[in-house]
Amino acid sequence: MAYINVIFNSNYKTSGTNSDANYYIDWSAILQNDKKYLLQWTYLGQLNTITDAKIATLNMNIYGENYTSSTSGATTTFNFGNLFAGNVGLYSTINDNTPILLNSRPTNNYVNVKILTNDNPPIEWTDNTAIPEPPNNYILTLTFSELR
């Protein structure tokens, strides 16, 4: 089974903030269109002050703009799963969320990564400091496993 890792480092986003970051990925250069993939992911964030169980979610638009989860109610991103409060920041391991079955490679080369709350409607996740801060720098790794 072939594994391909795609790493999103918030220090190298093309624009935006850590809670609403934009990246460019040429999916056709790394994944085949006629293959199915199992997608799993990990997230490791740097220091934030977390003192309660405010739910954080990872949201992405790798298949264009055909899913809903945004602060304005507009159709923009798909909820990939939850982030958890660690000792110093948000995290998620490859075992913390359900793998996602993809029938083909992603279609949106302009990838938007949002860290939102589980509120209705979702809003930007912030920590519990006196002046709430959005997510600090992070590494998000998407692992694509080619299925036969």
XYZ file of C-alpha atoms in Angstrom:
148
model
C 0.000 0.000 0.000
C 1.380 3.403 -0.980
C 1.327 6.218 1.573
C 1.631 9.880 0.672
C 1.946 12.603 3.307
C 0.956 16.202 2.581
C 2.129 18.622 5.272
C 0.514 21.995 5.974
C 2.784 24.191 8.100
C 1.019 27.347 9.283
C 4.313 29.229 8.981
C 4.131 28.698 5.210
C 0.495 29.449 4.409
C -0.067 31.585 1.319
C -2.473 33.913 3.175
C -4.869 34.158 6.102
C -4.561 33.511 9.807
C -3.899 30.272 11.672
C -7.643 29.822 12.210
C -8.463 30.566 8.545
C -5.362 29.680 6.504
C -4.973 29.345 2.749
C -2.515 27.029 0.984
C -1.824 26.016 -2.600
C -1.365 22.300 -3.361
C -1.110 20.846 -6.878
C -2.899 17.574 -6.135
C -2.339 16.290 -9.698
C 1.420 16.330 -9.049
C 1.178 13.986 -6.056
C -2.025 11.898 -6.327
C -3.618 9.984 -9.190
C -7.169 10.913 -10.139
C -8.339 7.373 -10.929
C -7.436 5.929 -7.512
C -9.329 5.666 -4.245
C -7.629 6.881 -1.067
C -8.113 6.504 2.643
C -7.372 9.878 4.261
C -6.142 10.145 7.850
C -4.615 13.173 9.527
C -2.661 14.505 12.481
C -2.472 18.007 13.931
C 0.006 19.430 16.413
C -0.369 23.021 17.572
C 1.986 25.189 19.564
C 1.223 26.900 22.885
C -2.302 28.096 23.659
C -3.855 28.501 27.107
C -6.636 25.936 27.391
C -8.502 25.701 30.699
C -11.894 24.317 29.669
C -13.275 21.824 27.191
C -14.133 24.226 24.371
C -14.550 21.994 21.303
C -12.293 22.746 18.332
C -12.885 21.306 14.862
C -10.662 20.992 11.785
C -12.372 22.080 8.569
C -11.037 21.958 4.986
C -12.326 22.495 1.447
C -10.270 19.953 -0.498
C -13.249 19.165 -2.747
C -14.177 22.714 -3.656
C -17.020 24.592 -2.060
C -19.687 21.986 -1.595
C -19.854 21.435 2.168
C -21.116 23.623 4.988
C -19.357 24.777 8.151
C -18.576 28.465 8.370
C -19.195 31.508 10.501
C -21.408 33.174 7.904
C -23.400 30.071 7.031
C -21.880 30.138 3.536
C -20.879 26.854 1.980
C -17.101 26.671 2.287
C -15.517 23.810 4.234
C -16.030 20.220 5.372
C -15.595 19.183 9.005
C -12.765 16.631 9.111
C -13.029 15.967 12.851
C -12.106 17.214 16.296
C -9.003 18.745 17.800
C -8.254 18.105 21.448
C -6.813 20.205 24.262
C -3.300 19.063 25.122
C -0.970 20.322 27.827
C 0.094 23.296 25.709
C -2.105 23.420 22.622
C -4.486 21.696 20.251
C -3.665 18.265 18.824
C -5.146 15.251 17.088
C -3.482 11.912 16.341
C -4.143 9.622 13.421
C -6.291 7.455 15.747
C -8.498 10.262 17.118
C -10.814 10.701 14.123
C -12.521 8.408 11.644
C -10.601 7.906 8.379
C -12.225 9.449 5.302
C -12.715 7.430 2.103
C -11.997 9.439 -1.059
C -13.139 8.179 -4.464
C -10.504 10.291 -6.214
C -7.821 12.846 -5.447
C -8.915 16.240 -4.052
C -10.068 18.741 -6.673
C -9.435 22.100 -5.019
C -5.809 23.263 -5.316
C -6.576 26.366 -3.215
C -6.989 24.703 0.157
C -8.570 26.560 3.067
C -7.945 25.196 6.592
C -10.208 26.517 9.345
C -10.081 25.874 13.082
C -13.609 26.510 14.340
C -15.754 25.841 17.387
C -18.619 23.381 17.444
C -21.074 26.238 18.063
C -24.121 26.843 15.885
C -23.064 28.631 13.801
C -19.379 27.735 14.151
C -17.010 30.589 14.961
C -13.233 30.965 15.082
C -11.764 28.876 17.911
C -9.930 30.907 20.574
C -8.176 29.928 23.782
C -8.989 30.917 27.361
C -6.558 33.763 27.965
C -7.759 37.152 29.247
C -7.551 38.341 25.638
C -8.555 35.181 23.689
C -6.023 34.073 21.093
C -6.692 32.011 17.953
C -4.756 28.777 17.340
C -1.008 29.183 17.488
C 1.303 27.810 14.770
C 0.623 24.220 13.760
C 1.628 21.297 11.586
C -1.252 19.460 9.884
C -0.320 16.225 8.115
C -2.732 14.539 5.709
C -1.871 10.885 5.036
C -3.315 9.434 1.845
C -3.272 5.615 1.604
C -3.902 4.340 -1.913
C -6.597 1.659 -1.980
C -6.596 -1.111 -4.557
